Amino acid sequence: MTPPTRPDDAHPYLRAASAGVRHHTRAFVSADTLPPRPADRLHLDVLHAHLTALHQLLDRLAETTRPAHPAAGRHLATAHTRLWQATSEVHSAFHLLPTNTAAEAESSACHPERLPEGPPVLTICQRHLAAGHSIRRKTTPTDLRPHTTACVR
């Protein structure tokens, strides 16, 4: 029989990731960089990678929890869907931020037909498409729509 795990010892990598996000948040709004600088494309790419990893974790937790605890599994599945919506909004924001050059602007547009051969900046799009396949297998379009942001021009 394994001894009970103390809360401080449980899931050390997940705890480290949370600590890293907290540290980054504090550093991002530190007093020496007033006013805080806006997010750039690289920042959103890294944030998108983090959200996608959380998305995969919630998916697995929902799948394994649902048989033994259906209500808790449904809540985790709902969190999985909401996190996808957040991930999708970060992806959209990435493409709305300005680029340094016209060549970079052309290379950073989403072209699913060119993936995965596209330029390195398209890794956010590759990651987003892969996560999109997962969410679309488990949810309906109606589930994904309630909290999306409309971009009106």
mmCIF file of C-alpha atoms in Angstrom:
data_model
loop_
_atom_site.group_PDB
_atom_site.id
_atom_site.type_symbol
_atom_site.label_atom_id
_atom_site.label_comp_id
_atom_site.label_asym_id
_atom_site.label_seq_id
_atom_site.Cartn_x
_atom_site.Cartn_y
_atom_site.Cartn_z
ATOM 1 C CA MET A 1 0.000 0.000 0.000
ATOM 2 C CA THR A 2 1.324 3.447 -0.930
ATOM 3 C CA PRO A 3 1.494 6.099 1.782
ATOM 4 C CA PRO A 4 -0.882 9.055 1.393
ATOM 5 C CA THR A 5 0.579 11.947 -0.566
ATOM 6 C CA ARG A 6 0.792 15.306 1.141
ATOM 7 C CA PRO A 7 -0.786 18.167 -0.815
ATOM 8 C CA ASP A 8 2.644 19.843 -1.056
ATOM 9 C CA ASP A 9 4.073 16.755 -2.785
ATOM 10 C CA ALA A 10 1.192 16.117 -5.169
ATOM 11 C CA HIS A 11 1.691 16.804 -8.877
ATOM 12 C CA PRO A 12 5.013 18.675 -8.674
ATOM 13 C CA TYR A 13 5.204 19.528 -12.395
ATOM 14 C CA LEU A 14 1.730 21.024 -12.437
ATOM 15 C CA ARG A 15 2.544 23.012 -9.302
ATOM 16 C CA ALA A 16 5.754 24.260 -10.958
ATOM 17 C CA ALA A 17 3.814 25.324 -14.062
ATOM 18 C CA SER A 18 1.355 27.252 -11.895
ATOM 19 C CA ALA A 19 4.229 28.910 -10.036
ATOM 20 C CA GLY A 20 5.799 29.837 -13.368
ATOM 21 C CA VAL A 21 2.584 31.489 -14.555
ATOM 22 C CA ARG A 22 2.275 33.413 -11.269
ATOM 23 C CA HIS A 23 5.909 34.553 -11.530
ATOM 24 C CA HIS A 24 5.445 35.640 -15.132
ATOM 25 C CA THR A 25 2.306 37.583 -14.219
ATOM 26 C CA ARG A 26 4.143 39.478 -11.484
ATOM 27 C CA ALA A 27 7.157 40.132 -13.733
ATOM 28 C CA PHE A 28 4.947 41.266 -16.598
ATOM 29 C CA VAL A 29 3.406 44.072 -14.535
ATOM 30 C CA SER A 30 6.453 44.953 -12.437
ATOM 31 C CA ALA A 31 6.968 48.552 -11.378
ATOM 32 C CA ASP A 32 10.090 49.040 -13.513
ATOM 33 C CA THR A 33 8.197 48.556 -16.790
ATOM 34 C CA LEU A 34 5.500 51.185 -16.346
ATOM 35 C CA PRO A 35 3.384 51.423 -18.320
ATOM 36 C CA PRO A 36 3.088 47.679 -18.871
ATOM 37 C CA ARG A 37 3.963 46.733 -22.411
ATOM 38 C CA PRO A 38 1.231 45.129 -24.513
ATOM 39 C CA ALA A 39 1.354 41.473 -25.419
ATOM 40 C CA ASP A 40 3.322 40.590 -28.524
ATOM 41 C CA ARG A 41 2.931 37.671 -30.915
ATOM 42 C CA LEU A 42 5.613 35.567 -29.227
ATOM 43 C CA HIS A 43 3.949 36.063 -25.845
ATOM 44 C CA LEU A 44 0.577 34.898 -27.196
ATOM 45 C CA ASP A 45 2.210 31.917 -28.925
ATOM 46 C CA VAL A 46 3.708 30.741 -25.618
ATOM 47 C CA LEU A 47 0.440 31.407 -23.772
ATOM 48 C CA HIS A 48 -1.439 29.446 -26.450
ATOM 49 C CA ALA A 49 0.940 26.507 -25.936
ATOM 50 C CA HIS A 50 0.242 26.620 -22.192
ATOM 51 C CA LEU A 51 -3.529 26.772 -22.691
ATOM 52 C CA THR A 52 -3.380 23.902 -25.176
ATOM 53 C CA ALA A 53 -1.477 21.751 -22.679
ATOM 54 C CA LEU A 54 -4.099 22.550 -20.016
ATOM 55 C CA HIS A 55 -6.786 21.712 -22.566
ATOM 56 C CA GLN A 56 -5.293 18.250 -23.102
ATOM 57 C CA LEU A 57 -4.983 17.697 -19.343
ATOM 58 C CA LEU A 58 -8.624 18.650 -18.715
ATOM 59 C CA ASP A 59 -9.715 16.362 -21.548
ATOM 60 C CA ARG A 60 -7.958 13.387 -19.979
ATOM 61 C CA LEU A 61 -9.167 14.239 -16.484
ATOM 62 C CA ALA A 62 -12.765 14.503 -17.702
ATOM 63 C CA GLU A 63 -12.532 11.144 -19.488
ATOM 64 C CA THR A 64 -11.098 9.301 -16.516
ATOM 65 C CA THR A 65 -13.316 10.977 -13.916
ATOM 66 C CA ARG A 66 -16.661 10.649 -15.702
ATOM 67 C CA PRO A 67 -17.202 6.859 -15.272
ATOM 68 C CA ALA A 68 -16.679 6.893 -11.499
ATOM 69 C CA HIS A 69 -18.098 10.371 -10.814
ATOM 70 C CA PRO A 70 -20.429 11.466 -13.657
ATOM 71 C CA ALA A 71 -21.299 14.894 -12.238
ATOM 72 C CA ALA A 72 -17.666 15.835 -11.613
ATOM 73 C CA GLY A 73 -16.777 14.524 -15.066
ATOM 74 C CA ARG A 74 -19.424 16.777 -16.638
ATOM 75 C CA HIS A 75 -17.989 19.801 -14.843
ATOM 76 C CA LEU A 76 -14.504 18.941 -16.065
ATOM 77 C CA ALA A 77 -15.871 18.498 -19.596
ATOM 78 C CA THR A 78 -17.482 21.943 -19.352
ATOM 79 C CA ALA A 79 -14.169 23.409 -18.169
ATOM 80 C CA HIS A 80 -12.514 21.670 -21.145
ATOM 81 C CA THR A 81 -14.938 23.410 -23.511
ATOM 82 C CA ARG A 82 -14.507 26.827 -21.860
ATOM 83 C CA LEU A 83 -10.732 26.489 -21.964
ATOM 84 C CA TRP A 84 -10.969 25.733 -25.680
ATOM 85 C CA GLN A 85 -12.908 28.963 -26.117
ATOM 86 C CA ALA A 86 -10.157 30.878 -24.300
ATOM 87 C CA THR A 87 -7.508 29.153 -26.406
ATOM 88 C CA SER A 88 -9.392 30.061 -29.572
ATOM 89 C CA GLU A 89 -9.597 33.708 -28.530
ATOM 90 C CA VAL A 90 -5.832 33.816 -27.847
ATOM 91 C CA HIS A 91 -5.234 32.355 -31.315
ATOM 92 C CA SER A 92 -7.463 35.028 -32.858
ATOM 93 C CA ALA A 93 -5.681 37.776 -30.900
ATOM 94 C CA PHE A 94 -2.317 36.475 -32.155
ATOM 95 C CA HIS A 95 -3.392 37.086 -35.738
ATOM 96 C CA LEU A 96 -4.723 40.563 -34.950
ATOM 97 C CA LEU A 97 -1.450 41.842 -33.483
ATOM 98 C CA PRO A 98 0.812 43.804 -35.817
ATOM 99 C CA THR A 99 3.821 42.184 -37.430
ATOM 100 C CA ASN A 100 7.242 43.720 -38.008
ATOM 101 C CA THR A 101 7.343 43.351 -41.799
ATOM 102 C CA ALA A 102 5.015 42.699 -44.711
ATOM 103 C CA ALA A 103 6.726 39.346 -45.320
ATOM 104 C CA GLU A 104 6.088 38.344 -41.713
ATOM 105 C CA ALA A 105 2.451 39.406 -42.054
ATOM 106 C CA GLU A 106 2.000 37.160 -45.095
ATOM 107 C CA SER A 107 3.832 34.239 -43.503
ATOM 108 C CA SER A 108 1.821 34.428 -40.272
ATOM 109 C CA ALA A 109 -1.612 34.199 -41.860
ATOM 110 C CA CYS A 110 -3.427 30.917 -41.237
ATOM 111 C CA HIS A 111 -3.207 28.694 -44.291
ATOM 112 C CA PRO A 112 -4.347 25.220 -43.195
ATOM 113 C CA GLU A 113 -3.699 23.865 -46.686
ATOM 114 C CA ARG A 114 0.020 24.648 -46.239
ATOM 115 C CA LEU A 115 0.392 23.109 -42.805
ATOM 116 C CA PRO A 116 2.675 21.603 -41.554
ATOM 117 C CA GLU A 117 5.126 22.798 -44.206
ATOM 118 C CA GLY A 118 4.560 26.461 -43.344
ATOM 119 C CA PRO A 119 7.042 28.801 -41.678
ATOM 120 C CA PRO A 120 7.892 28.393 -37.974
ATOM 121 C CA VAL A 121 5.487 31.155 -36.911
ATOM 122 C CA LEU A 122 2.658 28.838 -37.929
ATOM 123 C CA THR A 123 3.305 26.518 -34.998
ATOM 124 C CA ILE A 124 0.467 28.286 -33.169
ATOM 125 C CA CYS A 125 -1.844 27.390 -36.053
ATOM 126 C CA GLN A 126 -0.656 23.780 -36.139
ATOM 127 C CA ARG A 127 -1.219 23.475 -32.411
ATOM 128 C CA HIS A 128 -4.610 25.148 -32.688
ATOM 129 C CA LEU A 129 -5.781 22.870 -35.503
ATOM 130 C CA ALA A 130 -4.698 19.760 -33.596
ATOM 131 C CA ALA A 131 -6.544 20.903 -30.457
ATOM 132 C CA GLY A 132 -9.551 21.809 -32.588
ATOM 133 C CA HIS A 133 -9.860 18.253 -33.861
ATOM 134 C CA SER A 134 -10.000 17.002 -30.279
ATOM 135 C CA ILE A 135 -12.678 19.447 -29.134
ATOM 136 C CA ARG A 136 -14.853 18.950 -32.208
ATOM 137 C CA ARG A 137 -14.995 15.193 -31.615
ATOM 138 C CA LYS A 138 -16.418 15.740 -28.143
ATOM 139 C CA THR A 139 -18.626 18.814 -28.419
ATOM 140 C CA THR A 140 -21.242 20.261 -30.692
ATOM 141 C CA PRO A 141 -20.963 23.596 -32.509
ATOM 142 C CA THR A 142 -23.657 24.939 -30.186
ATOM 143 C CA ASP A 143 -21.517 24.084 -27.142
ATOM 144 C CA LEU A 144 -18.669 26.125 -28.594
ATOM 145 C CA ARG A 145 -20.607 29.259 -29.562
ATOM 146 C CA PRO A 146 -22.052 30.866 -26.387
ATOM 147 C CA HIS A 147 -18.906 32.669 -25.270
ATOM 148 C CA THR A 148 -17.135 33.580 -28.500
ATOM 149 C CA THR A 149 -16.198 37.158 -29.245
ATOM 150 C CA ALA A 150 -17.548 38.719 -32.410
ATOM 151 C CA CYS A 151 -15.035 40.772 -34.339
ATOM 152 C CA VAL A 152 -16.987 43.620 -35.884
ATOM 153 C CA ARG A 153 -15.230 45.907 -38.336
#
